[in-house]
Short mmCIF file of C-alpha atoms in Angstrom, two decimals:
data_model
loop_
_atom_site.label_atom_id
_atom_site.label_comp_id
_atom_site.label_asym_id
_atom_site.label_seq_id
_atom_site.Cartn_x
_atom_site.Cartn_y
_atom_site.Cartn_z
CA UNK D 1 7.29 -14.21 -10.16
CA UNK D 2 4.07 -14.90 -7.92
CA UNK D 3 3.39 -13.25 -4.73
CA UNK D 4 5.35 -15.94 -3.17
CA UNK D 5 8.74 -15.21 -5.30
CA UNK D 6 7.69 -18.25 -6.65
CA UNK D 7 9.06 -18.73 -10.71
CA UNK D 8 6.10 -18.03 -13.44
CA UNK D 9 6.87 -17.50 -16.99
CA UNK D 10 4.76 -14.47 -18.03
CA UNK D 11 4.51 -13.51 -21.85
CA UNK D 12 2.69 -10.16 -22.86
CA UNK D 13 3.01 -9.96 -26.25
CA UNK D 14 0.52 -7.70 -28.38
CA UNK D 15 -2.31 -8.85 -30.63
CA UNK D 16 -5.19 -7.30 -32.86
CA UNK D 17 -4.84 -4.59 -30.18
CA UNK D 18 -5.18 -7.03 -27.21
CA UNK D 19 -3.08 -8.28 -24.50
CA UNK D 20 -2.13 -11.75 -23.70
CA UNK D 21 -1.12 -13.13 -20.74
CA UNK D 22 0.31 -16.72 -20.72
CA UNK D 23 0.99 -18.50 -17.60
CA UNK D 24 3.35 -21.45 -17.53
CA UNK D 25 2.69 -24.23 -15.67
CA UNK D 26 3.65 -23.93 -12.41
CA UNK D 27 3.54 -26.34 -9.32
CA UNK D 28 3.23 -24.38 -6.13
CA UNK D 29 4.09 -26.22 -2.69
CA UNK D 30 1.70 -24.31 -0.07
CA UNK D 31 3.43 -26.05 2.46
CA UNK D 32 6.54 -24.84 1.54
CA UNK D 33 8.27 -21.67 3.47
CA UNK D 34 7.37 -18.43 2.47
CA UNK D 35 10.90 -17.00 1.57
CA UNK D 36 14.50 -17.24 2.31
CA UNK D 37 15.79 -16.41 5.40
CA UNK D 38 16.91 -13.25 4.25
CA UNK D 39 13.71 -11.92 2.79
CA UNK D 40 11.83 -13.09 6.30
CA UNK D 41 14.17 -10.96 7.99
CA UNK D 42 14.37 -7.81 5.75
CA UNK D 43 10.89 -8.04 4.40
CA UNK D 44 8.81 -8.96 7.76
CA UNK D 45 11.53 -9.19 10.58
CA UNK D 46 13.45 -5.44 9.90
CA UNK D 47 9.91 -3.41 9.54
CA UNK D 48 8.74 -5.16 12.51
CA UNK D 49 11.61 -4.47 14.76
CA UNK D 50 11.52 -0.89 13.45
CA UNK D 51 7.68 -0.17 14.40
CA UNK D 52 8.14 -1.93 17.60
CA UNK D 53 11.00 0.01 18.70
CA UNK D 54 8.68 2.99 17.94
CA UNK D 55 5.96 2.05 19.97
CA UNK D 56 8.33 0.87 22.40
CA UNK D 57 9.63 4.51 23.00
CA UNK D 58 6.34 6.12 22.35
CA UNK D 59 5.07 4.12 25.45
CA UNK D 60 8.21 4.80 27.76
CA UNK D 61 9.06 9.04 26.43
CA UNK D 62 5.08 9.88 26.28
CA UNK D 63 3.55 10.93 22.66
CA UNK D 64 5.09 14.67 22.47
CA UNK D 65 8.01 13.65 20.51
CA UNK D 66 5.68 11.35 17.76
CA UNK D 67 3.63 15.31 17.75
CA UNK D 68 7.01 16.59 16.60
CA UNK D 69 8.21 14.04 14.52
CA UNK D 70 4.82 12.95 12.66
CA UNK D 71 5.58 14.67 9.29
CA UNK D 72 9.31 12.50 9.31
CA UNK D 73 7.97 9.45 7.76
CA UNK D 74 5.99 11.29 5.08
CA UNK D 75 8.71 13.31 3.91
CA UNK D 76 11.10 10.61 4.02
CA UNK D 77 8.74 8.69 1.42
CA UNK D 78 8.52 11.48 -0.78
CA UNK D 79 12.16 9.89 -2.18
CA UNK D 80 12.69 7.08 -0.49
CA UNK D 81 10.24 3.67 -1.18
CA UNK D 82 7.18 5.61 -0.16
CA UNK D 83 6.03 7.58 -3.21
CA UNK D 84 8.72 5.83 -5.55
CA UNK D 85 7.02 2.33 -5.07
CA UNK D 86 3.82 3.85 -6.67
CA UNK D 87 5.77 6.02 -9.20
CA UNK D 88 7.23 2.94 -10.48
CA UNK D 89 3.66 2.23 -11.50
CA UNK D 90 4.52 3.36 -15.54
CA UNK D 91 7.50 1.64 -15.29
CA UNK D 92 5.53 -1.74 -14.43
CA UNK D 93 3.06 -1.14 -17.38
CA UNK D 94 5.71 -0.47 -19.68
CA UNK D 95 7.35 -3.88 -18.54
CA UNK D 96 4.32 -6.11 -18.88
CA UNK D 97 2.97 -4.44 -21.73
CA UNK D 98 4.13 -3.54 -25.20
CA UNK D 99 3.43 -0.63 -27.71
CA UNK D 100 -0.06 0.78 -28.22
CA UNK D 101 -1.06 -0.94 -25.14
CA UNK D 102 1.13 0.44 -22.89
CA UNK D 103 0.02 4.25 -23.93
CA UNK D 104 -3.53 2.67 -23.48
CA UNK D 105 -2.72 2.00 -19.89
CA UNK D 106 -0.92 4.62 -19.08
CA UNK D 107 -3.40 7.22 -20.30
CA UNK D 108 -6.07 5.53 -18.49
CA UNK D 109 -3.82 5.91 -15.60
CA UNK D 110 -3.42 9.41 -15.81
CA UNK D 111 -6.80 10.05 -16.60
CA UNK D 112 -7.85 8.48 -12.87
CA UNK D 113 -5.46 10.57 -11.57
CA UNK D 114 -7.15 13.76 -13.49
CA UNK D 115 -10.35 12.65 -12.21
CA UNK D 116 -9.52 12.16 -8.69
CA UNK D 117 -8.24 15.73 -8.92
CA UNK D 118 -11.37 17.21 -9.85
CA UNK D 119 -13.51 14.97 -7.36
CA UNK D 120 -11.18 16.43 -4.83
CA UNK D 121 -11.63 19.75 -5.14
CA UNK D 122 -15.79 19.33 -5.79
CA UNK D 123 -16.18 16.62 -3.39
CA UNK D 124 -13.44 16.04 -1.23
CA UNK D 125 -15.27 14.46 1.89
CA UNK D 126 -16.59 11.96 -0.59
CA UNK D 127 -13.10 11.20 -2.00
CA UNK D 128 -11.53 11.29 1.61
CA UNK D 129 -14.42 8.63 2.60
CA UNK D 130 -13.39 6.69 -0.71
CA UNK D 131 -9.42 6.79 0.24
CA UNK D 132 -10.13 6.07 3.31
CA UNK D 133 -12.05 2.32 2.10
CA UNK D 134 -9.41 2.33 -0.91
CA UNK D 135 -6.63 2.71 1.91
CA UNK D 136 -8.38 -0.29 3.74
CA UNK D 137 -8.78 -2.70 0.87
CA UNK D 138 -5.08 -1.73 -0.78
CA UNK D 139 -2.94 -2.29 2.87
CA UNK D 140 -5.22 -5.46 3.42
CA UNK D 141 -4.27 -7.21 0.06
CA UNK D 142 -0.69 -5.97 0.20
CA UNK D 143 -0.58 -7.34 3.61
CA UNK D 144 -1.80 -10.63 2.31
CA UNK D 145 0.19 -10.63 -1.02
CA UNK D 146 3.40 -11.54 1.15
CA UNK D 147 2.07 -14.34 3.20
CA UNK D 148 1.89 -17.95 2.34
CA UNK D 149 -0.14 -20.19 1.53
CA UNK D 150 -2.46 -18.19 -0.58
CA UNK D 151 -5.39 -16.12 1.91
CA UNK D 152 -7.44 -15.78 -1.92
CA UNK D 153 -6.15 -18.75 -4.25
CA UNK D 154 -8.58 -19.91 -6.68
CA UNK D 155 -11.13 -17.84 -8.93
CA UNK D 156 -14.42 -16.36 -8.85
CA UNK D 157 -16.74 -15.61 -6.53
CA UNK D 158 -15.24 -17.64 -3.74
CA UNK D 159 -11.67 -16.23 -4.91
CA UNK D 160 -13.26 -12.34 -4.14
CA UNK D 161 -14.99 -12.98 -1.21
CA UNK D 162 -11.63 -14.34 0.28
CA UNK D 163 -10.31 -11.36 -1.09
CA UNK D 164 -12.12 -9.37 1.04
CA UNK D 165 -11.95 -11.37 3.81
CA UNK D 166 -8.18 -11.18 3.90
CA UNK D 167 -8.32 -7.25 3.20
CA UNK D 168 -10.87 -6.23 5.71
CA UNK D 169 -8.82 -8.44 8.48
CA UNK D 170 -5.76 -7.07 7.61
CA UNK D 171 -6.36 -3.53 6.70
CA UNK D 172 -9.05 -2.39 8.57
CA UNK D 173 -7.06 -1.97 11.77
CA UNK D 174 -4.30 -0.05 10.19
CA UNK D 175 -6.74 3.20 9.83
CA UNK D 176 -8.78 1.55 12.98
CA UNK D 177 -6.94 2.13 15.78
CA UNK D 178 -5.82 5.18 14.91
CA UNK D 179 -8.86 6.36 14.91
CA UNK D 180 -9.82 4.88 17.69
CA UNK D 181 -7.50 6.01 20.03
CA UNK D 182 -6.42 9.34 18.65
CA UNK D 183 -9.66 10.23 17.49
CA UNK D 184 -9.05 14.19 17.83
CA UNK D 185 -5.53 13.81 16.05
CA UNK D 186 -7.14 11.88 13.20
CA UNK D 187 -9.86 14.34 12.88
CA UNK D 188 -7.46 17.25 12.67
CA UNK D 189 -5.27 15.49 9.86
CA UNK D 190 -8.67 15.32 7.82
CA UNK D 191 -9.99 18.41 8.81
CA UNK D 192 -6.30 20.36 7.12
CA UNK D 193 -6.92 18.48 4.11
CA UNK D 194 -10.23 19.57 3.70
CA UNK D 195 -9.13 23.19 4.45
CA UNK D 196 -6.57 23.09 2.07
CA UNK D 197 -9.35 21.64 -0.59
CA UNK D 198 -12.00 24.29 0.45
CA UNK D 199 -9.90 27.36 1.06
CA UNK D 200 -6.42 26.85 -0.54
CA UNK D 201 -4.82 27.67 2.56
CA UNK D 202 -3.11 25.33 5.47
CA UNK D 203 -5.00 27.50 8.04
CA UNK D 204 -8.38 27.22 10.26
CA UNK D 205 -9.23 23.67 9.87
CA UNK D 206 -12.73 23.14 8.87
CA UNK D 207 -14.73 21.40 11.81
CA UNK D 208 -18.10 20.91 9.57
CA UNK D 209 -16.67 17.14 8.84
CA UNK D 210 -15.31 14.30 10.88
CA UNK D 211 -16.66 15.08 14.58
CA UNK D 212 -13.92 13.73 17.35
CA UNK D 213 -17.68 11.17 18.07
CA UNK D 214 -17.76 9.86 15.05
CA UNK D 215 -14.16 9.51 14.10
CA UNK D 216 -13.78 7.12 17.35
CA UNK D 217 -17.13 5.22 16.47
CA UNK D 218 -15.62 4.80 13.06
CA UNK D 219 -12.66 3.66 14.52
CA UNK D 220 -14.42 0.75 16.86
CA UNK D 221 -16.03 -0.35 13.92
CA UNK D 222 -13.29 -0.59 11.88
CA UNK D 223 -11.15 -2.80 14.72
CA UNK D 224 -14.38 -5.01 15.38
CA UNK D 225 -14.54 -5.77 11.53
CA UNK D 226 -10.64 -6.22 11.36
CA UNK D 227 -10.93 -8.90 14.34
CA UNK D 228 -14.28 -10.56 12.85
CA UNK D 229 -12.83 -10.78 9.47
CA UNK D 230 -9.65 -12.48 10.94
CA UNK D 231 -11.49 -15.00 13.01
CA UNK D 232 -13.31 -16.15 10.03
CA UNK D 233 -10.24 -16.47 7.87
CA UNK D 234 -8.91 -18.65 10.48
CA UNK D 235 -11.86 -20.84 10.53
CA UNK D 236 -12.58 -21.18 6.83
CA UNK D 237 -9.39 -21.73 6.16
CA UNK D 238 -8.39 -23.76 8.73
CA UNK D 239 -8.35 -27.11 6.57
CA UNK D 240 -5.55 -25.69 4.34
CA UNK D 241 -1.88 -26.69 4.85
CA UNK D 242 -0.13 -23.92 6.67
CA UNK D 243 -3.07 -21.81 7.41
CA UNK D 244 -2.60 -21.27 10.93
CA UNK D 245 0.62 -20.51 10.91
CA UNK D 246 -0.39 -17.59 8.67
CA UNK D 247 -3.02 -17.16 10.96
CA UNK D 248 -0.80 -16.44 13.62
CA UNK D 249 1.96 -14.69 11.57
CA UNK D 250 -0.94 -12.32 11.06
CA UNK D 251 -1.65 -11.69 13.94
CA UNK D 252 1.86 -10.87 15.08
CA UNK D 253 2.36 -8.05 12.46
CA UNK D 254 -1.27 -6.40 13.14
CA UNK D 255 -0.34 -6.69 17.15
CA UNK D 256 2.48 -4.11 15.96
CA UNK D 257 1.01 -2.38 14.23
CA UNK D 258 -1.93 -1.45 16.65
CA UNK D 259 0.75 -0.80 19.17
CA UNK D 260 2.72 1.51 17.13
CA UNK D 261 -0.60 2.95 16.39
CA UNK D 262 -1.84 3.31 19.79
CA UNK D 263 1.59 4.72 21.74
CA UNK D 264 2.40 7.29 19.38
CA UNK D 265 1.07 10.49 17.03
CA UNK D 266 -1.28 8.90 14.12
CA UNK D 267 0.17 11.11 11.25
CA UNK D 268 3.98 9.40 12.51
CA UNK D 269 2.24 5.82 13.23
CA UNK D 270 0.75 5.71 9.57
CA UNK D 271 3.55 7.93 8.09
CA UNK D 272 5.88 4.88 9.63
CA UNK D 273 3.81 1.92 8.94
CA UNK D 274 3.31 2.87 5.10
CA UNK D 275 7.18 3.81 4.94
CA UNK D 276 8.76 0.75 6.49
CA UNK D 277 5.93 -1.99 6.14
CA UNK D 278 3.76 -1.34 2.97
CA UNK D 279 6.05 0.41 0.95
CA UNK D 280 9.18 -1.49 1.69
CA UNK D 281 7.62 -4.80 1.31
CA UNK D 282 6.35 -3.32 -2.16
CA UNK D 283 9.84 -3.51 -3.24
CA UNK D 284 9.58 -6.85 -2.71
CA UNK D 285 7.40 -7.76 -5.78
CA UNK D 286 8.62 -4.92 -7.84
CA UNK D 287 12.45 -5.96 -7.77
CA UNK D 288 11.80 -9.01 -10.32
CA UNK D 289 9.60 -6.50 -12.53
CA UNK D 290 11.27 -3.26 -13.20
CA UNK D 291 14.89 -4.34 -11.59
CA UNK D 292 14.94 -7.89 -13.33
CA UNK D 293 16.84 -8.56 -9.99
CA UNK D 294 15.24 -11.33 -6.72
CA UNK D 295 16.11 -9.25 -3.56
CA UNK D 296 17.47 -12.28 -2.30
CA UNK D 297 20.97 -10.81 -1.29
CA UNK D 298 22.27 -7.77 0.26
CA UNK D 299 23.90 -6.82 -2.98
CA UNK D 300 20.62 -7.53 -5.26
CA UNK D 301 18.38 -5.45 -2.84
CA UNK D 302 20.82 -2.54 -3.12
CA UNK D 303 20.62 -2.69 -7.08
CA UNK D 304 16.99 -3.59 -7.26
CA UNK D 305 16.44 -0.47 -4.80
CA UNK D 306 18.36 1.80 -7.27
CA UNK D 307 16.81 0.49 -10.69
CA UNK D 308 12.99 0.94 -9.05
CA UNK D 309 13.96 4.37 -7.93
CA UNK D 310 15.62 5.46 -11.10
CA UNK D 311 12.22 3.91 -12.97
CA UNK D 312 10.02 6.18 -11.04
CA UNK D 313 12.15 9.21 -11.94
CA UNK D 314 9.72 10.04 -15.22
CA UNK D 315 6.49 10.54 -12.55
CA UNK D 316 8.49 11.74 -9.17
CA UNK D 317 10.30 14.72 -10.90
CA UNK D 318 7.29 16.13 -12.14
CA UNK D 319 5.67 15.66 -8.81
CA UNK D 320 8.02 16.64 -6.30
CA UNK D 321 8.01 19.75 -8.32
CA UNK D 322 4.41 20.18 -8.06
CA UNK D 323 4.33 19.58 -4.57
CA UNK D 324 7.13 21.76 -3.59
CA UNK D 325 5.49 24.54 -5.70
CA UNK D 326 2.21 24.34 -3.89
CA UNK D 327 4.04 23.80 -0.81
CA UNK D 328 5.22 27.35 -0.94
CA UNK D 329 2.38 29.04 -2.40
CA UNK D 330 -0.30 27.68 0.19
CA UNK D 331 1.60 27.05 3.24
CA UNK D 332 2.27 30.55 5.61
CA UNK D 333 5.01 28.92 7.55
CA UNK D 334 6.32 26.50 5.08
CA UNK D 335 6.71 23.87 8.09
CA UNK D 336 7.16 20.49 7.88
CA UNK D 337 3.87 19.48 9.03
CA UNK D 338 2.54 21.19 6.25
CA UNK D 339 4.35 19.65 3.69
CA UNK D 340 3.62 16.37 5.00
CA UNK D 341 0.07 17.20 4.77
CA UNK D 342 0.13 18.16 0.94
CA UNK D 343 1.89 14.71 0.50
CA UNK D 344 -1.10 13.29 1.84
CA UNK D 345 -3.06 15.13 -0.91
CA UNK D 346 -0.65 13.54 -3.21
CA UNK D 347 -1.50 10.08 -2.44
CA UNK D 348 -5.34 10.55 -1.81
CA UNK D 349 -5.12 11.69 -5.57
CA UNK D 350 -3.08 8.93 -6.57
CA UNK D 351 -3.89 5.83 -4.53
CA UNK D 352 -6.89 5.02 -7.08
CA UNK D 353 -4.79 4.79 -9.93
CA UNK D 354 -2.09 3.05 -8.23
CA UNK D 355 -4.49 0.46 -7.10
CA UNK D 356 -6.49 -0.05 -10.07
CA UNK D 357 -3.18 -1.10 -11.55
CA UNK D 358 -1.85 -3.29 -8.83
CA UNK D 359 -5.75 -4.77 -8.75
CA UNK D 360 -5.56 -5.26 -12.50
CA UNK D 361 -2.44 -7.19 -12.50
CA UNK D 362 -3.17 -9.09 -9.57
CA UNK D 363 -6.30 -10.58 -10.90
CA UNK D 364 -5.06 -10.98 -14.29
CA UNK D 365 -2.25 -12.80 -13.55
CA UNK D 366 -2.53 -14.38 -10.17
CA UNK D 367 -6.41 -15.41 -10.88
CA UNK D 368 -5.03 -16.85 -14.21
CA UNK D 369 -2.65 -19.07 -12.36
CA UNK D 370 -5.05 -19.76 -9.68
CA UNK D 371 -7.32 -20.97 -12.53
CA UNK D 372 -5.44 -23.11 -14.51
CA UNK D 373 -5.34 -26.09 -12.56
CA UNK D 374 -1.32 -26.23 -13.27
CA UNK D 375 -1.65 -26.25 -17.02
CA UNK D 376 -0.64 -23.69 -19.02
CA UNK D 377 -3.37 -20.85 -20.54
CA UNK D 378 -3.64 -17.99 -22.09
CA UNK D 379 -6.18 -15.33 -20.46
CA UNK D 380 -7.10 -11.97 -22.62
CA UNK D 381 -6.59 -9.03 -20.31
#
């Protein structure tokens, strides 16, 4: 499948040591709907409903109770779509890949996870800097990899400028208005994972890093880009068929989003909008992968949910246990809050890996169809 659920026939087989992908060819209509009615409504219509309903009662009830329930969303994600979408990542490898090549991949995997690990602990404003761009660019291009027609078809230069185009305009506001509006909230998020980094303990925040100034300045800029970046998507691609209807479409999910983000608590906001939008529209493109199943019915999303879960079992076991063990040795009050924190650690240390892999793919495959002017080739990974 393409990001549009569109039919490609992909062939990995190993050679010399290599990988091959070979892309049928494939006519794409860009004019054509994006999905079925069902996946518009469980894929984009369900997540929206669910963060606007959010913001809805954050605005009416006050903030206090998004306070209270910010560590929900995180903890729900530890087994439910959140973490298992990226956990599913060896599954994916093994899928596409075969033999030799798959341990190749899923070493260097590991490895970037390793590495992360050890950047954390020696640099970890660096590496919260880095997840925080990583963050930006990964939400932006998932955002976009469920939209039609294409925001990045094509290859090249051209193809990764509109690459970050789409990414910037998409994902910069997620982390933006946050920022913006709950700049002291934000700050103290960052400030307990660089506490729990520095001193292995939960408690006494570090304030030498992300001033409540500079967290909100951060935050402007990061909005201003996400609106200049959309407003030249919109007039670049303007000429293509369907365009501004993506346009807008766009700009309905990111209107949302920045109200979820600005009514309620930004560890719930994000917590919610990476459970119920990123993740869960994740499943999305990994049903046809590691489930063999098109969530196209009720029925097939129910198995394809189960078969992705079960196929992140090998890295979320070994995990959860990890992060329930450090849970209890560094945390004084064991509270939620604090476990929701430590997930974050988790996915700071695993985001790079995760998107490495999803990059990888992406460009291998979707850049080869993009390229092949609807004839078949053969592209060596």
């Amino acid at each position: 499948m393409n990001r549009f659920g569109d039919p490609v026939a992909l062939d990995f087989p190993v050679r010399r040591g290599r990988i091959f992908l070979r892309v049928a060819a494939v006519k794409v209509d860009s004019t054509a709907p994006r999905s079925s009615t069902f996946d518009a409504v469980v894929f984009r219509g369900l997540p929206l409903a669910v963060m606007l309903m959010a913001a809805a009662f954050g605005l009416l009830a006050g903030s206090t109770w998004s306070t209270i329930a910010g560590p929900v969303p995180w903890i729900l994600s530890l087994f439910f779509v959140g973490l298992p979408h990226g956990a599913a990542d060896l599954a994916v490898a093994h899928r596409l890949c075969a033999g030799r090549s798959t341990t190749r991949l899923c070493v260097v995997y590991l490895a970037g996870i390793a590495v992360v690990c050890l950047l954390f602990r020696s640099a970890p404003l660096l590496v919260i800097l880095l997840f925080t761009v990583l963050s930006i660019w990964h939400f932006g291009l998932s955002h976009a990899d469920n939209q039609s027609p294409a925001t990045a078809p094509g290859c090249g230069l051209a193809f990764r400028w509109r690459q970050v185009v789409a990414a910037l305009a998409r994902g910069s506001s997620v982390l933006g208005v946050p920022m913006l509006a709950w700049p002291k909230e934000t700050a103290q998020v960052a400030q307990q994972l660089l506490a729990l980094i520095h001193s292995g303990t939960m408690q006494q925040p570090s304030e030498a890093f992300f001033a409540v100034a500079t967290v909100r300045l951060a935050g402007l800029c990061l909005v201003g880009l996400s609106g200049c970046a959309l407003v030249v998507e919109m007039l670049t691609a303007g000429h293509v068929p369907g365009a501004w209807r993506r346009s807008w479409e766009t700009l309905v999910d990111l209107f949302v989003i920045g109200l979820l983000a600005l009514t309620t608590d930004p560890l719930f906001s994000v917590g919610l909008y990476f459970l119920v939008w990123h993740a869960w529209r994740h499943m999305r493109m990994l049903a046809p992968i590691v489930a063999d199943t098109q969530p196209d019915r009720l029925v097939n999303l129910g198995r394809s949910l189960r078969r992705i879960h079960i196929a992140a079992l090998p890295l979320l076991i070994p995990t959860w246990a990890a992060l329930l063990a450090i849970w209890w040795l560094l945390s004084a009050t064991h509270s939620y809050r604090d476990l929701a924190i430590l997930s974050l650690a988790v996915y700071v240390v695993v985001t790079p890996s995760h998107d490495l892999l999803v990059d990888y793919l992406r460009t291998r495959g979707e850049a080869a169809i993009g390229c092949s002017s609807q004839t078949p080739a053969t592209v060596s990974l």
